[in-house]
Amino acid sequence: MQTFVTEPLDWPATAPELRNQVRTLVAEHGNADPVARANSWAKPDPEFSRKLGAAGLIGMIWPKEFGGHERSPLERYVVLEELLAAGAPVGAHWIADRQTGSLLLRYGSEEEKRRWVPGMARGEVYACIGLSEPNSGSDLASVRTSARRDGDDWIVSGQKVWTTNAHNAHVMIALVRSEAGSERNQGLSQFVIPMDAPGLTVNPIIDLAGGHDFNEVFLEDVRLPSTALLGTEGNGWKQVTAELSLERSGPERYLSSMALLVELIRFAGDKDSESLRALVARLAAETWTLRLMSASVASKIARGEDPALEATIVKDLGNSFEQAMPELVQAAVDIDPAGPEALGLVLGHLLQTSPSFSLRGGTREILKGIIARGLGLR
Amino acid sequence: MNDEQRMLADMAGDLFTNLGPDAAMKDHWSAIEEVALTGLLLPEDKGGFGGSWGDALIAFRLAGYHALGLPVVEAVVAAALTQRPEGRGTIASRTEGTVSGVTFTGRISGACLASGADYIVAPCPEGGSMVLSVADAKVEAHENLAGEARDGLVCTGTSVERIEADVFAFGALARVAQIAGALDAALEKAVNYANERQQFGRPLAKFQAVQQNLATFACEAAAANCAAMGAAQAMSRGEAPFEIAAAKLRANRAVGIGTALAHQVHGAIGFTEEYPLHPLTRRLWAWRSEFGNDSVWAEKLGQTIVARGAENFWADLTALTG
């Protein structure tokens, strides 16, 4: 039995040049706040997104026809890991670049592609994903937001919740029930919904640390043209699970706490402490391993394979790692997690936000269930 | 895997399956010699396979997977370090004593079946490694937790040949590969057992708590395998001090979680002498100490990283791979 097929990694020849490009761009933009660095892909900064877009670093694998740059998936991977490791503020365009743009290009109508994708590639158009509902969390197949036909149009009604970035987004792709009376994962479809559509309202949900990533999105008889149906009517479940499984193992699944490791190394440099060095080594070893695992999945996806089990393993391990790190650092370092030292501030931030890491993108319990199925246990 | 590697995996897999944990030198070493496996990393003009570290990973992982009772892994490493095609070499993990010119006086320990070996590669107290003839030392038999021979050698003015390569690091790399294989084998046993064993009228595999444990186990086995691959690939590029340290640390961590869950899922039967889980788990516990436990590699790696400083950490990490 070998659940994770290992193989030597072949990084693109352009990687060093891309790394330099990203590092220079981040340094020029300025990234001094350590707490912001610990919040990289949840930190919106439209100015930075536009700079990245102008540098050709968003929509890297999309066709030039739609503003993309036709680079390879692994070149994109290099750029993503550089941005996250630096803690760059990529929150505004993150979802559009990672998921929505590619989904539109794969399934979208010509009108919708032309309307949204080029702006996304410029770093000017942002997206959110409408999945969870008040009564549909891990049990996503129970969504009740509905779409009904009205002539050529669709009328969408219902409510989405925990919608990250909805307050910055221009467009949402939502999973809704398009066949009245259908059950579970049947009769679901994805729709492209402009956030300024009449009948759509966004309310903030403030998290326990005072941050605003989440929202609730109300849809009251939102009228959409027929072109807003994404992909095939009734095929929404298949489309959405494929989307989730492929985006499960990116570098964001283990790099969320990288700012803390960097601050810990800085702190350990001033102390002659074997226990601090041991912790640095343990965390570095884990980072090194997870990077290889995540990149390995990325190269399999780039070849057109479907490493769903391996991707799930990466997310579960990665989340557990970035979640364990704050507690380990708190135990090893006598510092006030309320600040004012940089290490303390980052620690305090991650102590409070890291519980969400094993919730977003599929809870730990759901992931372990997927892995168990892969092992032939269910 | 390429075609040659698939052939190697098939050959080593069949051979190690037949030999298993109970293979004995006097009866079974000839089976290893027949296929010249110890020359895996030697160039073809020396009668070897001309294999890479990627090839070695395949063979070493399978040796771990089958809890092979013969010191094949160590013989392959010893031959590679000395470039000697003849005789059986082995490696040791620890040396205490002094080298004076070309002679060594002191004690070597953790030698993987020294008795009957022709030569041994051990860490040199002054750095690098030293090679000596086993016949020139007094062998004191000792075994690790799993019953594998880990002999001591008492040397008095024993002549040695110094080599630059660090046998301690190569030994660690080999153990990482074996750990990866043994974890996958223990996982497979646990999964099969969970599917067969019935309690409360259904297989253990149907209980979510058991499923979640095995999923956690699978993640750890995957991490150990990926760490082994990363270190082996790095070796093909030359020296790999960072990668070997990181890989041994990560694999050691997987041993703790993996063995605990393997035994938890198996219940009492897994704790018996009769049931073939312990040849894997006892080796895993032993290998966690061999060629550097966590504290040894953590101090090496931690010193390097902290000395390079926070601003270089990510740049250094990515520079390892491109």
XYZ file of C-alpha atoms in Angstrom:
700
model
C 0.000 0.000 0.000
C 1.261 3.446 -0.895
C -1.408 6.104 -0.484
C 0.775 8.888 -1.789
C 2.554 8.130 -5.037
C 5.875 9.917 -4.725
C 7.948 11.091 -7.631
C 10.911 13.395 -8.166
C 9.774 16.964 -8.689
C 10.668 18.875 -11.802
C 10.482 22.594 -11.059
C 10.180 24.950 -14.025
C 13.408 26.471 -15.346
C 11.838 29.908 -14.976
C 11.285 29.437 -11.223
C 14.294 31.472 -9.974
C 13.383 34.389 -12.228
C 9.730 34.289 -11.121
C 10.765 34.138 -7.462
C 12.894 37.240 -7.903
C 10.097 39.022 -9.675
C 7.635 38.321 -6.859
C 10.116 39.122 -4.096
C 10.984 42.454 -5.682
C 7.351 43.320 -6.214
C 6.403 42.505 -2.614
C 9.397 44.422 -1.237
C 8.559 47.485 -3.306
C 4.938 47.434 -2.239
C 5.970 47.215 1.415
C 4.920 44.481 3.780
C 6.206 45.511 7.178
C 3.253 44.655 9.435
C 3.878 41.141 10.838
C 0.197 40.546 11.649
C -0.765 41.416 8.087
C 1.854 38.935 6.898
C 0.159 36.263 8.983
C -3.104 37.034 7.210
C -1.890 36.871 3.639
C -4.705 35.336 1.664
C -7.367 36.882 3.878
C -5.925 40.391 3.518
C -7.465 42.416 0.691
C -5.297 45.100 -0.904
C -6.698 46.118 -4.294
C -3.649 48.256 -5.045
C -1.380 45.245 -4.627
C -3.734 43.075 -6.658
C -3.589 45.591 -9.531
C 0.214 45.604 -9.373
C 0.278 41.828 -9.557
C -2.164 41.897 -12.445
C -0.030 44.433 -14.310
C 3.021 42.221 -13.739
C 1.243 39.274 -15.359
C 1.027 37.304 -12.134
C -2.731 36.762 -11.955
C -4.517 34.377 -14.294
C -1.129 33.046 -15.255
C -2.484 29.851 -16.802
C -5.486 31.433 -18.510
C -5.617 32.006 -22.283
C -4.234 35.323 -23.539
C -7.551 35.892 -25.265
C -9.075 36.439 -21.820
C -6.242 38.468 -20.344
C -4.273 35.460 -19.108
C -0.630 34.692 -19.702
C -0.570 31.038 -20.792
C 2.142 30.105 -18.323
C 2.435 26.596 -16.924
C 0.578 25.467 -13.773
C 3.876 24.978 -11.950
C 5.013 28.495 -12.805
C 1.777 29.656 -11.219
C 2.518 27.427 -8.222
C 5.912 29.094 -7.779
C 4.307 32.544 -7.779
C 1.634 31.501 -5.279
C 4.074 29.985 -2.821
C 6.287 33.071 -3.042
C 3.361 35.397 -2.355
C 2.150 33.339 0.590
C 5.576 32.786 2.095
C 6.122 36.533 2.017
C 2.687 37.056 3.560
C 1.729 39.362 0.696
C -1.819 40.790 0.819
C -3.466 38.700 -1.884
C -6.946 38.472 -0.348
C -8.785 40.702 -2.814
C -8.114 38.663 -5.951
C -7.263 35.312 -4.333
C -10.533 33.504 -4.972
C -10.905 34.899 -8.501
C -7.418 33.743 -9.420
C -7.568 30.394 -7.642
C -11.037 29.240 -8.508
C -13.568 31.532 -10.107
C -11.642 32.580 -13.214
C -10.688 29.031 -14.070
C -14.226 27.815 -13.422
C -15.672 30.506 -15.698
C -13.191 29.639 -18.432
C -14.065 25.969 -18.167
C -17.834 26.166 -17.933
C -18.904 29.764 -18.513
C -20.848 31.165 -21.444
C -18.970 33.402 -23.854
C -20.714 36.480 -22.420
C -19.816 35.674 -18.834
C -16.208 34.877 -19.707
C -15.752 38.176 -21.561
C -17.513 40.083 -18.820
C -15.477 38.868 -15.857
C -12.237 37.106 -16.685
C -10.091 39.891 -18.226
C -10.772 42.140 -15.216
C -9.851 39.309 -12.896
C -6.526 38.909 -14.695
C -5.879 42.643 -14.268
C -6.420 42.293 -10.520
C -9.468 44.548 -10.636
C -12.389 42.125 -10.466
C -12.835 39.992 -7.357
C -14.956 36.984 -6.593
C -16.578 34.997 -3.827
C -18.047 31.519 -3.633
C -21.602 30.880 -2.482
C -21.667 27.424 -0.953
C -22.606 27.238 2.742
C -26.073 28.152 3.929
C -27.502 28.512 7.437
C -28.545 24.852 7.405
C -25.898 23.532 4.994
C -22.371 23.441 6.292
C -20.412 20.239 5.859
C -23.614 18.717 4.482
C -23.363 20.829 1.362
C -25.758 18.656 -0.639
C -28.616 19.996 1.489
C -28.494 23.534 0.011
C -31.918 25.135 -0.396
C -31.229 28.403 -2.202
C -33.235 27.965 -5.379
C -33.243 29.046 -8.996
C -36.458 28.893 -10.976
C -37.026 29.715 -14.622
C -38.964 32.812 -15.619
C -39.105 32.914 -19.402
C -35.455 32.918 -20.511
C -34.316 34.224 -17.146
C -33.593 32.572 -13.832
C -34.842 33.879 -10.486
C -32.583 33.034 -7.551
C -33.785 33.174 -3.929
C -32.237 32.117 -0.670
C -29.312 32.801 1.601
C -25.605 32.023 1.643
C -23.405 32.348 4.697
C -19.706 32.287 5.687
C -19.080 33.824 2.289
C -15.464 34.952 2.374
C -14.695 38.172 0.491
C -18.337 38.872 -0.468
C -17.886 42.468 0.709
C -15.037 43.023 -1.781
C -16.303 40.823 -4.576
C -17.842 41.843 -7.875
C -19.175 38.413 -8.690
C -20.234 35.248 -6.914
C -20.506 31.722 -8.186
C -23.209 30.051 -6.175
C -24.406 26.482 -5.877
C -28.194 26.452 -5.903
C -31.073 24.051 -6.356
C -32.327 24.557 -9.927
C -34.842 21.722 -9.936
C -37.724 22.186 -7.550
C -38.283 19.174 -5.325
C -34.909 17.602 -6.122
C -33.014 15.921 -3.316
C -29.434 15.896 -2.105
C -26.816 16.261 -4.845
C -29.328 15.979 -7.694
C -30.854 19.032 -9.348
C -28.093 21.452 -8.354
C -26.517 24.021 -10.662
C -23.907 26.755 -10.444
C -24.785 30.349 -11.298
C -22.714 33.444 -11.960
C -24.243 36.260 -9.925
C -23.089 39.913 -10.085
C -22.803 41.260 -6.567
C -24.588 44.480 -7.603
C -27.646 42.604 -8.861
C -30.922 44.011 -7.507
C -32.149 41.858 -4.618
C -28.663 40.844 -3.463
C -27.465 42.176 -0.110
C -24.301 41.481 1.887
C -24.085 41.654 5.676
C -20.771 41.395 7.496
C -20.005 38.670 10.041
C -17.252 39.766 12.380
C -15.002 36.975 13.597
C -13.900 36.407 17.198
C -10.701 38.391 16.665
C -12.589 41.379 15.236
C -11.701 40.554 11.634
C -14.099 40.770 8.706
C -13.682 37.977 6.155
C -17.066 36.308 6.389
C -20.423 37.588 5.253
C -23.966 36.516 4.825
C -25.425 37.038 1.388
C -29.184 37.382 0.921
C -30.701 36.700 -2.466
C -34.273 37.965 -2.880
C -35.654 37.178 -6.308
C -32.404 38.012 -8.052
C -33.028 37.949 -11.793
C -30.306 36.453 -13.961
C -30.076 35.957 -17.741
C -29.883 32.417 -19.146
C -26.150 32.914 -19.760
C -25.595 33.066 -15.973
C -26.067 29.301 -15.700
C -22.545 27.918 -15.347
C -21.895 24.645 -17.120
C -24.687 22.138 -17.381
C -28.015 22.462 -15.631
C -28.192 19.838 -12.882
C -24.442 19.187 -12.988
C -23.603 21.587 -10.166
C -22.593 18.989 -7.612
C -20.068 17.367 -9.913
C -18.651 20.727 -10.943
C -18.335 21.989 -7.401
C -16.744 18.851 -5.932
C -14.177 18.741 -8.746
C -13.407 22.397 -8.051
C -12.997 21.784 -4.326
C -10.878 18.674 -4.656
C -8.392 20.270 -7.042
C -8.009 23.395 -4.949
C -7.482 21.480 -1.741
C -3.748 21.142 -1.759
C -2.341 24.510 -2.763
C 0.495 26.136 -0.835
C -2.053 28.150 1.178
C -2.889 24.931 3.023
C 0.379 24.901 4.926
C 1.794 28.420 4.684
C -0.822 30.333 6.704
C 1.443 30.362 9.773
C 4.727 30.966 7.942
C 5.017 34.482 9.390
C 5.168 32.893 12.831
C 8.018 30.554 11.897
C 9.961 33.455 10.401
C 9.489 35.525 13.583
C 10.467 32.507 15.686
C 13.726 32.121 13.729
C 14.431 35.820 14.274
C 13.725 35.447 18.000
C 15.878 32.300 18.295
C 18.784 34.173 16.700
C 19.079 36.370 19.785
C 18.940 33.495 22.262
C 21.301 30.593 22.701
C 18.572 28.045 23.266
C 18.719 24.432 22.158
C 14.993 23.989 22.725
C 14.175 26.945 20.462
C 16.490 25.626 17.774
C 14.828 22.221 18.089
C 11.420 23.768 17.574
C 12.662 25.751 14.588
C 14.064 22.533 13.121
C 10.886 20.576 13.682
C 8.745 23.257 12.061
C 11.197 23.666 9.191
C 11.241 19.914 8.574
C 7.474 19.919 8.433
C 7.436 22.924 6.114
C 9.971 21.276 3.803
C 7.941 18.051 3.666
C 4.599 19.752 3.114
C 6.050 21.888 0.354
C 7.167 18.789 -1.514
C 3.791 17.140 -0.970
C 1.825 20.161 -2.111
C 4.049 20.696 -5.160
C 3.839 17.010 -6.007
C 0.049 17.210 -6.151
C 0.310 20.381 -8.231
C 2.505 18.644 -10.778
C 0.085 15.721 -10.993
C -2.815 18.108 -11.579
C -0.712 19.897 -14.189
C -0.353 16.583 -16.051
C -4.115 16.153 -16.057
C -4.245 13.503 -13.335
C -6.817 13.562 -10.544
C -4.881 13.056 -7.288
C -7.945 13.672 -5.110
C -6.805 11.461 -2.227
C -3.306 12.942 -2.182
C -4.709 16.462 -2.306
C -6.915 15.706 0.696
C -3.939 14.309 2.614
C -1.999 17.508 1.937
C -4.797 19.704 3.218
C -5.325 17.673 6.366
C -1.624 17.535 7.203
C -1.071 21.155 6.222
C -3.949 22.479 8.298
C -2.916 20.404 11.283
C 0.610 21.777 10.996
C -0.275 25.435 10.654
C -2.766 24.980 13.458
C -0.332 23.257 15.825
C 2.366 25.863 15.342
C 0.907 28.643 17.540
C 0.531 26.330 20.533
C 4.070 24.969 20.130
C 5.498 28.476 19.904
C 3.460 29.660 22.875
C 4.812 26.770 24.952
C 8.411 27.389 23.899
C 8.640 31.174 24.038
C 7.815 33.321 27.047
C 6.201 36.243 25.258
C 2.937 38.168 25.552
C 0.651 37.114 22.686
C -1.004 40.532 22.904
C 2.269 42.191 21.826
C 3.996 44.524 21.459
C 6.843 42.365 20.077
C 6.328 41.140 16.519
C 6.566 37.478 17.516
C 3.917 37.979 20.197
C 1.573 39.828 17.863
C 1.770 37.152 15.182
C 1.322 34.456 17.796
C -1.724 36.170 19.280
C -3.275 36.607 15.861
C -2.757 32.975 14.876
C -3.891 31.580 18.217
C -7.233 33.187 17.504
C -7.561 32.578 13.775
C -5.977 29.131 13.388
C -9.050 27.188 14.602
C -10.657 28.187 11.290
C -7.899 26.545 9.229
C -9.412 23.086 9.655
C -12.894 24.388 8.873
C -12.457 26.342 5.628
C -12.376 24.342 2.414
C -13.731 21.185 4.059
C -13.584 20.372 7.755
C -11.016 17.992 9.160
C -13.764 15.414 9.782
C -14.944 15.572 6.180
C -11.362 15.315 4.896
C -10.590 12.317 7.055
C -13.771 10.699 5.781
C -12.568 11.233 2.212
C -9.182 9.728 3.080
C -10.864 6.766 4.784
C -12.855 6.162 1.617
C -9.611 6.280 -0.350
C -8.210 3.615 1.975
C -11.171 1.363 1.228
C -12.807 1.685 4.634
C -16.209 2.939 3.581
C 8.890 5.178 -11.796
C 10.574 4.459 -15.108
C 10.681 0.957 -16.622
C 14.023 0.064 -15.049
C 12.791 1.180 -11.653
C 9.642 -0.887 -12.065
C 11.807 -3.925 -12.817
C 13.932 -3.195 -9.764
C 10.814 -2.827 -7.612
C 9.389 -6.117 -8.908
C 12.659 -7.952 -8.382
C 13.330 -6.583 -4.894
C 9.676 -6.903 -3.914
C 9.525 -10.600 -4.839
C 12.859 -11.342 -3.246
C 12.123 -9.547 0.018
C 8.641 -11.047 0.254
C 10.175 -14.516 0.149
C 12.968 -13.674 2.584
C 10.947 -11.686 5.114
C 11.917 -10.806 8.681
C 13.195 -14.281 9.551
C 15.761 -14.633 6.775
C 19.123 -15.907 8.039
C 22.543 -14.953 6.697
C 23.816 -18.495 6.325
C 20.788 -19.655 4.366
C 19.699 -16.587 2.483
C 22.496 -14.094 1.857
C 23.390 -16.014 -1.274
C 20.013 -14.986 -2.701
C 21.086 -11.338 -2.398
C 24.513 -12.084 -3.881
C 22.981 -13.964 -6.791
C 21.288 -10.801 -8.022
C 24.284 -8.616 -7.060
C 21.912 -6.299 -5.242
C 24.609 -4.857 -2.999
C 26.097 -3.211 -6.092
C 22.931 -1.203 -6.644
C 24.738 2.138 -6.370
C 28.025 1.074 -7.917
C 28.815 2.069 -11.492
C 28.351 -0.530 -14.170
C 32.094 -0.774 -14.875
C 32.497 -2.026 -11.309
C 29.877 -4.668 -11.822
C 27.124 -2.577 -10.266
C 23.668 -1.483 -11.433
C 24.759 2.133 -11.851
C 21.706 3.040 -9.802
C 20.691 6.458 -8.504
C 19.538 7.407 -5.021
C 16.045 7.272 -6.445
C 16.659 3.604 -7.245
C 18.112 3.038 -3.794
C 14.976 4.572 -2.270
C 12.857 1.964 -4.060
C 14.941 -0.936 -2.739
C 15.358 0.473 0.770
C 11.666 1.267 1.081
C 10.818 -2.305 0.096
C 13.332 -3.647 2.618
C 11.433 -1.687 5.264
C 8.068 -2.720 3.859
C 8.943 -6.402 4.209
C 10.875 -5.934 7.482
C 13.731 -7.701 5.718
C 15.912 -9.650 8.135
C 19.144 -9.224 6.139
C 21.503 -6.191 6.154
C 21.023 -5.427 2.460
C 20.431 -1.717 2.901
C 23.633 -1.311 4.870
C 25.637 -3.361 2.374
C 24.403 -1.175 -0.484
C 25.377 2.010 1.354
C 28.788 0.628 2.379
C 29.580 -0.416 -1.191
C 28.501 2.976 -2.507
C 30.633 4.895 -0.024
C 33.743 2.809 -0.620
C 33.126 1.943 -4.292
C 34.038 -1.643 -3.409
C 32.337 -4.307 -5.485
C 33.801 -7.222 -3.527
C 32.721 -8.629 -0.187
C 29.975 -7.603 2.200
C 30.317 -4.183 3.743
C 28.218 -2.688 6.454
C 27.841 0.605 8.269
C 27.826 1.791 11.870
C 26.239 4.812 13.472
C 28.570 5.732 16.330
C 32.289 6.012 17.076
C 34.104 6.899 20.261
C 37.893 7.121 20.244
C 40.746 8.732 18.428
C 42.257 8.529 14.981
C 45.976 8.900 14.794
C 47.308 8.968 11.272
C 45.800 5.900 9.664
C 44.968 3.983 12.832
C 41.950 4.098 15.111
C 41.732 3.198 18.769
C 38.364 3.141 20.425
C 34.914 1.681 20.040
C 32.455 1.575 17.169
C 28.833 0.782 17.948
C 25.587 0.313 16.105
C 27.342 -1.750 13.436
C 24.669 -3.475 11.357
C 25.729 -7.121 11.563
C 29.499 -6.738 11.737
C 30.200 -10.397 12.316
C 30.796 -12.037 8.997
C 31.171 -8.689 7.226
C 34.368 -7.918 5.328
C 34.561 -4.213 6.041
C 32.720 -1.535 7.892
C 32.175 2.180 7.328
C 31.851 4.175 10.552
C 31.748 7.867 11.417
C 35.258 9.259 11.879
C 35.704 11.292 15.075
C 37.434 13.994 13.034
C 34.680 14.253 10.429
C 33.816 12.194 7.386
C 34.011 8.445 7.703
C 36.548 5.693 8.111
C 36.677 2.249 6.580
C 38.213 -0.702 8.347
C 38.461 -4.423 8.000
C 36.175 -6.198 10.469
C 38.830 -8.905 10.924
C 41.086 -6.249 12.506
C 38.652 -5.519 15.339
C 37.046 -7.454 18.149
C 33.306 -7.814 17.550
C 30.916 -7.679 20.512
C 27.447 -8.865 19.610
C 24.493 -6.606 20.368
C 20.988 -6.273 19.007
C 18.560 -3.394 18.595
C 14.995 -3.476 19.969
C 13.809 -5.460 16.980
C 16.532 -8.103 17.255
C 18.583 -6.746 14.373
C 22.344 -7.103 14.913
C 23.894 -3.826 16.000
C 27.360 -4.925 17.010
C 30.142 -3.157 18.798
C 33.741 -3.227 17.529
C 36.694 -2.732 19.823
C 39.667 -1.362 17.943
C 43.232 -0.984 19.130
C 45.509 0.687 16.634
C 43.327 -0.682 13.855
C 44.291 0.623 10.443
C 41.600 2.677 8.753
C 41.064 4.364 5.434
C 39.546 7.838 5.703
C 36.806 8.907 3.290
C 35.089 12.241 2.960
C 31.466 11.086 2.790
C 29.471 11.184 6.023
C 28.168 7.679 6.699
C 25.934 9.016 9.469
C 23.921 11.069 6.968
C 23.756 8.238 4.454
C 22.589 5.902 7.197
C 19.891 8.369 8.169
C 18.699 8.607 4.574
C 18.514 4.812 4.389
C 16.506 4.634 7.609
C 14.063 7.261 6.344
C 13.386 5.107 3.295
C 12.943 1.999 5.448
C 10.652 3.865 7.836
C 8.527 4.993 4.876
C 8.161 1.402 3.716
C 7.489 -0.067 7.139
C 4.822 2.561 7.849
C 3.046 1.769 4.590
C 3.151 -1.947 5.447
C 1.795 -1.367 8.957
C -0.925 0.859 7.510
C -1.904 -1.857 5.069
C -2.094 -4.401 7.875
C -4.216 -2.074 9.969
C -6.585 -1.306 7.092
C -6.999 -5.011 6.278
C -7.553 -5.848 9.908
C -10.165 -3.118 10.281
C -12.016 -4.485 7.260
C -11.955 -8.078 8.556
C -12.430 -7.786 12.285
C -16.079 -7.619 13.361
C -17.311 -6.097 16.599
C -20.814 -4.917 17.498
C -21.963 -6.816 14.405
C -19.950 -4.881 11.818
C -16.360 -4.463 10.657
C -14.205 -2.051 12.636
C -13.757 -0.143 9.371
C -17.360 1.042 9.589
C -16.763 2.961 12.816
C -15.968 6.621 12.211
C -13.505 6.768 15.089
C -11.510 3.933 13.512
C -11.750 5.523 10.060
C -10.417 8.809 11.370
C -7.502 7.094 13.096
C -6.537 5.257 9.931
C -6.855 8.448 7.896
C -4.450 10.145 10.298
C -2.103 7.187 9.941
C -2.281 7.410 6.149
C -1.300 11.087 6.295
C 1.763 10.266 8.377
C 2.815 7.405 6.100
C 2.409 9.754 3.133
C 4.566 12.402 4.797
C 7.335 9.898 5.539
C 7.273 8.663 1.940
C 7.398 12.176 0.517
C 10.233 13.119 2.881
C 12.170 10.051 1.727
C 11.616 10.977 -1.905
C 12.658 14.583 -1.295
C 15.879 13.533 0.403
C 16.694 10.931 -2.250
C 16.112 13.438 -5.032
C 18.327 15.939 -3.246
C 21.090 13.327 -2.977
C 21.011 12.922 -6.734
C 21.871 16.606 -6.947
C 24.853 16.131 -4.610
C 25.043 16.621 -0.886
C 21.831 17.107 1.027
C 22.466 18.055 4.667
C 19.273 20.094 4.996
C 17.073 17.514 3.322
C 18.426 14.508 5.210
C 18.020 16.274 8.548
C 14.495 17.391 7.664
C 13.553 13.974 6.314
C 14.785 12.061 9.362
C 12.994 14.484 11.670
C 9.761 14.153 9.731
C 9.997 10.382 9.406
C 10.743 10.005 13.110
C 7.626 11.972 13.895
C 5.560 9.733 11.634
C 6.892 6.696 13.504
C 5.337 7.844 16.769
C 1.895 8.567 15.386
C 1.885 5.641 12.947
C 2.958 2.893 15.327
C 0.565 4.087 18.025
C -2.370 3.968 15.612
C -1.306 0.632 14.081
C -1.439 -0.953 17.500
C -4.607 0.881 18.528
C -6.497 -0.438 15.511
C -5.172 -3.981 15.966
C -6.108 -4.218 19.619
C -4.632 -7.011 21.704
C -3.786 -9.328 18.796
C -1.265 -6.813 17.453
C 0.556 -7.033 20.753
C 1.326 -10.726 20.445
C 4.507 -12.390 19.327
C 2.511 -14.508 16.912
C 0.943 -11.679 14.920
C 3.256 -10.124 12.306
C 2.832 -6.479 13.253
C 5.762 -6.251 15.627
C 8.470 -6.995 13.040
C 7.405 -3.662 11.575
C 6.643 -1.608 14.669
C 9.641 -2.752 16.704
C 11.904 -1.935 13.780
C 10.260 1.468 13.478
C 10.930 2.214 17.140
C 14.539 1.087 16.777
C 15.136 2.981 13.535
C 13.838 6.173 15.095
C 16.982 6.186 17.271
C 19.430 4.946 14.670
C 21.592 7.391 12.705
C 20.285 10.297 14.694
C 17.230 10.663 16.851
C 15.175 13.861 16.797
C 17.474 15.815 19.103
C 20.570 15.099 17.014
C 19.074 16.205 13.720
C 17.048 19.037 15.253
C 20.192 20.604 16.698
C 22.060 20.295 13.383
C 19.194 21.696 11.363
C 18.178 24.304 13.948
C 21.714 25.678 14.162
C 21.954 26.033 10.404
C 18.615 27.765 10.025
C 19.029 30.129 12.970
C 22.558 31.038 11.867
C 21.310 31.892 8.383
C 18.604 34.084 9.885
C 14.891 34.698 9.429
C 15.211 36.614 6.173
C 17.025 33.762 4.439
C 14.787 30.900 5.538
C 12.369 30.811 2.642
C 14.979 31.780 0.059
C 17.215 28.950 1.257
C 14.343 26.475 1.272
C 13.408 27.267 -2.321
C 17.037 27.407 -3.445
C 17.251 23.717 -2.562
C 14.880 22.838 -5.374
C 14.955 25.730 -7.865
